[in-house]
Structure formats: structure tokens, C-alpha cells
């Protein structure tokens, strides 16, 4: 497998409960390296821009309100097959369907407040990484 980079967001429900370190440890234990990381507070407009692909979906307003409700930790993960590996570590979107040991099985509060976001494809990852990070911030 190729070395890839993917975006990960630790969402407000997880930062509020001080789970940042526990979640980051799960990525590292799975063989992913954190090559960029910062804690930010998104505005509603920034959240809407980031999630604009979902603008027509009924959950868009709730999602963007939630993502602007508190600090998030955005990070770039790097490793072999990083996009897929990150998605495996996160677990299914619905925590009831998430495999034991995954982030969402352990930490998610609901389908909407599911603790983490991860890119779904290498092309998406490149766009999402560029949304939050400049090339100078990516330190492999």
C-alpha cells in the first residue's frame, strides 16, 4: 500500500469531554503518524464551507451548528493506506454499528455527535487537508 495522508477532526463532543489524547493514541497505535495538528474553533460559515457537499441534506444545519459549537482538533494522519486505516479506527458512523474498540464504539454519544470525522477518499483528503493546513504546517 502507498503512504497516504488523510484529514481527521476530533469533534466538539470529544474535545468537550477531554478525549483528544485518547483518540490520538488510537490513531498512533494503528500505525498512523500525526504530521500536523491544531485546535481551532470553527465559525458557522467555516463549517458550512467545509461541509458544503452535504448542503442539500436534511442534517446540514444541525451538523454545521454542532461543528461550530466548540473547539475541534484538526489533524493530518500519515501512513500506509491512511484513508482506509483512519476509517477503520473511527468505526461506523452510527456508534451502535461500530466495531468494539473503535473510536465511535468507545466515545461517540450519537450518530450526530460521533466524536470524529475522517476523509472518505484520497482526493477528498487532499482537499480537506488544504482547507485547514498550509504546506508549511505538514511536518512528516
Coordinates of N, CA and C in Angstrom, one line a residue:
X1 N 0.8 -1.2 0.0 CA 0.0 0.0 0.0 C 0.9 1.2 0.0
X2 N 0.3 2.3 -0.6 CA 1.0 3.5 -0.6 C 0.9 4.4 0.6
X3 N 1.9 5.2 0.9 CA 1.9 6.1 2.0 C 0.9 7.2 1.6
X4 N -0.1 7.5 2.4 CA -1.1 8.5 2.2 C -1.2 9.4 3.4
X5 N -1.9 10.5 3.1 CA -2.3 11.4 4.2 C -3.8 11.6 4.1
X6 N -4.4 11.8 5.3 CA -5.8 11.9 5.4 C -6.1 13.0 6.5
X7 N -7.3 13.6 6.4 CA -7.7 14.5 7.5 C -8.5 13.8 8.5
X8 N -8.3 14.2 9.7 CA -9.0 13.8 10.9 C -9.5 15.0 11.7
X9 N -10.7 15.0 12.1 CA -11.2 16.0 13.0 C -11.7 15.4 14.3
X10 N -11.2 15.8 15.4 CA -11.8 15.4 16.7 C -12.9 16.4 17.0
X11 N -14.1 16.0 17.0 CA -15.3 16.9 17.1 C -15.5 17.5 18.5
X12 N -16.4 18.5 18.5 CA -16.7 19.2 19.8 C -17.2 18.3 20.9
X13 N -17.9 17.2 20.6 CA -18.4 16.4 21.7 C -17.2 15.7 22.4
X14 N -16.2 15.3 21.6 CA -15.0 14.7 22.2 C -14.0 15.7 22.9
X15 N -13.8 16.9 22.3 CA -13.0 17.8 22.9 C -13.6 18.3 24.2
X16 N -14.9 18.4 24.3 CA -15.6 18.9 25.5 C -15.3 17.9 26.6
X17 N -15.2 16.6 26.3 CA -15.0 15.5 27.3 C -13.5 15.2 27.5
X18 N -12.7 16.0 26.9 CA -11.2 15.9 27.1 C -10.7 14.5 26.6
X19 N -11.2 14.1 25.4 CA -10.8 12.8 24.8 C -9.7 12.9 23.7
X20 N -9.2 14.1 23.5 CA -8.2 14.3 22.4 C -7.1 13.4 22.5
X21 N -6.4 13.2 23.6 CA -5.3 12.3 23.8 C -5.6 10.9 23.6
X22 N -6.7 10.5 24.1 CA -7.2 9.0 23.9 C -7.4 8.7 22.5
X23 N -8.0 9.7 21.8 CA -8.3 9.5 20.3 C -7.1 9.5 19.5
X24 N -6.2 10.4 19.8 CA -4.9 10.5 19.1 C -4.1 9.2 19.3
X25 N -4.2 8.7 20.5 CA -3.4 7.4 20.8 C -3.9 6.3 20.0
X26 N -5.2 6.2 19.7 CA -5.8 5.1 18.9 C -5.3 5.2 17.5
X27 N -5.1 6.4 16.9 CA -4.6 6.6 15.6 C -3.1 6.1 15.6
X28 N -2.4 6.5 16.6 CA -0.9 6.2 16.6 C -0.7 4.7 16.8
X29 N -1.6 4.1 17.7 CA -1.5 2.6 17.9 C -1.8 1.8 16.7
X30 N -2.6 2.4 15.8 CA -2.9 1.7 14.5 C -1.8 2.0 13.4
X31 N -0.8 2.7 13.8 CA 0.3 2.9 12.8 C 0.2 4.2 12.0
X32 N -0.7 5.1 12.4 CA -0.8 6.4 11.7 C 0.0 7.4 12.5
X33 N 0.7 8.2 11.8 CA 1.5 9.3 12.4 C 0.7 10.6 12.2
X34 N 0.8 11.4 13.3 CA 0.1 12.7 13.2 C 1.2 13.7 12.7
X35 N 1.0 14.2 11.5 CA 2.1 15.1 10.9 C 1.7 16.5 10.9
X36 N 0.5 16.8 11.4 CA 0.0 18.2 11.6 C -1.2 18.2 12.5
X37 N -1.3 19.2 13.4 CA -2.4 19.1 14.4 C -2.6 20.5 14.9
X38 N -3.8 20.9 15.1 CA -4.1 22.2 15.8 C -5.6 22.2 16.3
X39 N -5.8 22.9 17.4 CA -7.1 23.1 18.0 C -7.6 24.4 17.5
X40 N -8.8 24.4 17.0 CA -9.4 25.6 16.4 C -10.9 25.7 16.8
X41 N -11.5 26.8 16.7 CA -12.9 27.0 16.8 C -13.5 27.5 15.5
X42 N -14.3 26.6 14.8 CA -14.8 27.0 13.5 C -16.0 27.9 13.7
X43 N -16.1 28.9 12.8 CA -17.3 29.7 12.7 C -18.4 28.9 12.0
X44 N -19.6 29.3 12.1 CA -20.7 28.6 11.4 C -20.4 28.7 9.9
X45 N -19.9 29.8 9.4 CA -19.6 30.0 7.9 C -18.5 29.0 7.5
X46 N -17.5 28.8 8.3 CA -16.4 27.9 8.0 C -16.9 26.5 8.0
X47 N -17.7 26.1 8.9 CA -18.3 24.8 9.0 C -19.2 24.5 7.8
X48 N -20.0 25.5 7.4 CA -20.8 25.4 6.2 C -19.9 25.2 4.9
X49 N -18.9 25.9 4.8 CA -18.0 25.8 3.7 C -17.3 24.4 3.6
X50 N -16.8 24.0 4.8 CA -16.2 22.6 4.8 C -17.2 21.5 4.5
X51 N -18.4 21.6 5.0 CA -19.4 20.5 4.7 C -20.3 20.9 3.6
X52 N -20.0 21.8 2.7 CA -20.9 22.2 1.6 C -21.4 21.1 0.8
X53 N -20.6 20.0 0.7 CA -21.0 18.8 -0.1 C -22.3 18.2 0.4
X54 N -22.6 18.5 1.7 CA -23.9 18.0 2.3 C -25.0 19.0 2.4
X55 N -24.8 20.2 1.8 CA -25.7 21.3 1.9 C -27.2 21.0 1.7
X56 N -27.5 20.1 0.7 CA -28.8 19.7 0.4 C -29.4 18.7 1.4
X57 N -28.6 18.1 2.2 CA -29.1 17.0 3.1 C -29.8 17.6 4.3
X58 N -30.8 16.9 4.9 CA -31.6 17.5 6.0 C -30.8 17.7 7.3
X59 N -29.7 17.0 7.4 CA -28.9 17.2 8.7 C -27.8 18.3 8.6
X60 N -27.8 19.0 7.4 CA -26.7 20.0 7.2 C -26.7 21.1 8.3
X61 N -27.8 21.7 8.6 CA -27.9 22.8 9.6 C -27.5 22.3 11.0
X62 N -28.0 21.1 11.4 CA -27.6 20.5 12.7 C -26.1 20.2 12.7
X63 N -25.6 19.7 11.6 CA -24.1 19.4 11.6 C -23.3 20.6 11.7
X64 N -23.6 21.6 10.9 CA -22.7 22.8 11.0 C -22.9 23.6 12.3
X65 N -24.1 23.6 12.9 CA -24.2 24.2 14.2 C -23.4 23.4 15.2
X66 N -23.4 22.1 15.2 CA -22.6 21.3 16.1 C -21.1 21.5 15.9
X67 N -20.7 21.6 14.7 CA -19.2 21.7 14.4 C -18.7 23.1 14.8
X68 N -19.6 24.1 14.9 CA -19.2 25.4 15.4 C -19.5 25.6 16.9
X69 N -20.0 24.6 17.6 CA -20.4 24.7 18.9 C -19.3 24.7 20.0
X70 N -18.1 24.3 19.6 CA -17.0 24.2 20.5 C -15.7 23.9 19.7
X71 N -14.6 23.8 20.4 CA -13.3 23.6 19.8 C -13.3 22.2 19.1
X72 N -12.5 22.1 18.0 CA -12.2 20.9 17.3 C -10.7 20.8 17.2
X73 N -10.2 19.6 17.0 CA -8.8 19.3 16.7 C -8.7 18.8 15.3
X74 N -8.1 19.5 14.5 CA -7.9 19.1 13.1 C -6.5 18.5 13.0
X75 N -6.4 17.4 12.3 CA -5.0 16.8 12.2 C -4.9 16.1 10.9
X76 N -3.6 16.0 10.5 CA -3.3 15.2 9.3 C -2.6 13.9 9.8
X77 N -3.2 12.8 9.3 CA -2.6 11.5 9.7 C -1.9 11.0 8.4
X78 N -0.8 10.3 8.6 CA 0.0 9.8 7.5 C 0.3 8.3 7.8
X79 N 0.3 7.5 6.8 CA 0.7 6.1 6.9 C 0.3 5.3 5.7
X80 N 0.6 4.0 5.7 CA 0.2 3.2 4.6 C -1.4 3.1 4.6
X81 N -2.0 3.4 3.4 CA -3.4 3.3 3.3 C -4.1 4.1 4.4
X82 N -3.6 5.3 4.6 CA -4.1 6.1 5.7 C -5.6 6.4 5.7
X83 N -6.2 6.6 4.5 CA -7.6 6.9 4.4 C -8.4 5.8 5.0
X84 N -8.2 4.6 4.5 CA -8.9 3.4 4.9 C -8.6 3.1 6.3
X85 N -7.3 3.1 6.7 CA -7.0 2.8 8.1 C -7.7 3.8 9.1
X86 N -7.7 5.1 8.8 CA -8.4 6.0 9.6 C -9.9 5.6 9.8
X87 N -10.5 5.3 8.7 CA -11.9 4.9 8.7 C -12.2 3.7 9.5
X88 N -11.2 2.7 9.5 CA -11.3 1.5 10.3 C -11.2 1.9 11.8
X89 N -10.3 2.7 12.1 CA -10.1 3.1 13.5 C -11.3 3.9 14.0
X90 N -11.9 4.7 13.2 CA -13.0 5.5 13.6 C -14.2 4.6 13.9
X91 N -14.5 3.7 13.0 CA -15.7 2.8 13.1 C -16.9 3.4 12.4
X92 N -17.9 2.7 12.3 CA -19.1 3.1 11.6 C -19.7 4.4 12.2
X93 N -20.3 5.2 11.3 CA -20.9 6.5 11.7 C -21.9 6.3 12.8
X94 N -22.7 5.3 12.8 CA -23.6 5.1 13.9 C -22.9 4.2 14.9
X95 N -22.7 4.8 16.1 CA -21.9 4.1 17.1 C -22.5 2.7 17.5
X96 N -23.8 2.5 17.3 CA -24.4 1.2 17.5 C -23.9 0.1 16.6
X97 N -23.4 0.6 15.4 CA -22.9 -0.3 14.4 C -21.4 -0.4 14.4
X98 N -20.7 0.4 15.2 CA -19.3 0.4 15.2 C -18.7 -0.8 15.9
X99 N -17.6 -1.3 15.3 CA -17.0 -2.5 15.9 C -16.4 -2.1 17.3
X100 N -16.4 -3.1 18.2 CA -15.7 -2.8 19.5 C -14.3 -2.4 19.3
X101 N -13.9 -1.4 20.2 CA -12.5 -0.9 20.1 C -12.3 0.3 19.2
X102 N -13.3 0.5 18.4 CA -13.2 1.7 17.5 C -13.5 3.0 18.3
X103 N -13.1 4.1 17.8 CA -13.3 5.4 18.4 C -14.8 5.6 18.6
X104 N -15.6 5.4 17.6 CA -17.0 5.7 17.8 C -17.7 4.7 18.7
X105 N -17.3 3.4 18.7 CA -17.9 2.5 19.7 C -17.6 2.9 21.1
X106 N -16.4 3.4 21.3 CA -16.0 3.8 22.7 C -16.4 5.2 23.1
X107 N -16.5 6.1 22.2 CA -16.6 7.5 22.6 C -17.8 8.3 22.0
X108 N -18.4 7.8 20.9 CA -19.5 8.6 20.3 C -20.7 8.6 21.2
X109 N -21.4 9.8 21.2 CA -22.6 9.9 22.0 C -23.8 9.6 21.2
X110 N -23.8 9.8 19.9 CA -24.9 9.6 19.0 C -24.4 9.5 17.5
X111 N -25.3 9.3 16.6 CA -24.9 9.4 15.2 C -24.4 10.7 14.8
X112 N -25.0 11.8 15.3 CA -24.6 13.2 15.0 C -23.3 13.6 15.8
X113 N -23.3 13.2 17.1 CA -22.1 13.5 17.9 C -21.3 12.3 18.0
X114 N -20.6 12.0 16.9 CA -19.8 10.7 16.9 C -18.3 10.9 17.0
X115 N -17.9 12.0 17.6 CA -16.5 12.2 18.1 C -15.5 12.5 17.0
X116 N -15.6 12.0 15.8 CA -14.5 12.2 14.8 C -15.1 12.3 13.4
X117 N -14.3 12.9 12.5 CA -14.6 13.0 11.1 C -13.3 12.5 10.4
X118 N -13.4 11.8 9.3 CA -12.3 11.4 8.5 C -12.6 11.5 7.0
X119 N -11.6 11.8 6.3 CA -11.8 11.8 4.8 C -12.2 10.5 4.3
X120 N -13.0 10.5 3.2 CA -13.5 9.2 2.6 C -12.8 8.7 1.4
X121 N -11.8 9.5 0.9 CA -11.0 9.1 -0.3 C -9.8 9.9 -0.4
X122 N -8.7 9.5 -1.0 CA -7.5 10.3 -1.1 C -7.7 11.6 -1.8
X123 N -8.6 11.7 -2.7 CA -8.9 13.0 -3.4 C -9.6 14.0 -2.4
X124 N -10.5 13.5 -1.7 CA -11.2 14.3 -0.6 C -10.2 14.7 0.4
X125 N -9.3 13.8 0.8 CA -8.4 14.1 1.9 C -7.5 15.3 1.4
X126 N -7.0 15.3 0.2 CA -6.2 16.4 -0.3 C -6.9 17.7 -0.2
X127 N -8.2 17.7 -0.5 CA -9.0 19.0 -0.5 C -9.2 19.4 1.0
X128 N -9.6 18.4 1.8 CA -9.8 18.7 3.2 C -8.6 19.2 4.0
X129 N -7.4 18.5 3.7 CA -6.2 19.0 4.3 C -5.9 20.4 3.9
X130 N -6.0 20.7 2.6 CA -5.8 22.1 2.2 C -6.7 23.1 2.8
X131 N -7.9 22.7 3.2 CA -8.9 23.6 3.8 C -8.3 24.1 5.1
X132 N -7.6 23.3 5.9 CA -7.2 23.6 7.2 C -5.7 23.9 7.4
X133 N -4.8 23.4 6.4 CA -3.4 23.5 6.6 C -2.7 24.0 5.4
X134 N -1.6 24.8 5.6 CA -0.7 25.1 4.5 C 0.3 24.1 4.4
X135 N 1.0 24.0 3.3 CA 2.1 23.1 3.2 C 3.2 23.2 4.2
X136 N 3.4 24.4 4.7 CA 4.4 24.6 5.8 C 4.1 23.9 7.1
X137 N 2.8 23.6 7.3 CA 2.4 23.1 8.6 C 2.4 21.5 8.6
X138 N 2.6 20.9 7.4 CA 2.7 19.5 7.3 C 4.1 19.0 7.5
X139 N 4.4 18.5 8.7 CA 5.7 18.1 9.0 C 5.8 16.6 9.2
X140 N 6.3 15.9 8.2 CA 6.4 14.5 8.2 C 7.7 14.1 8.9

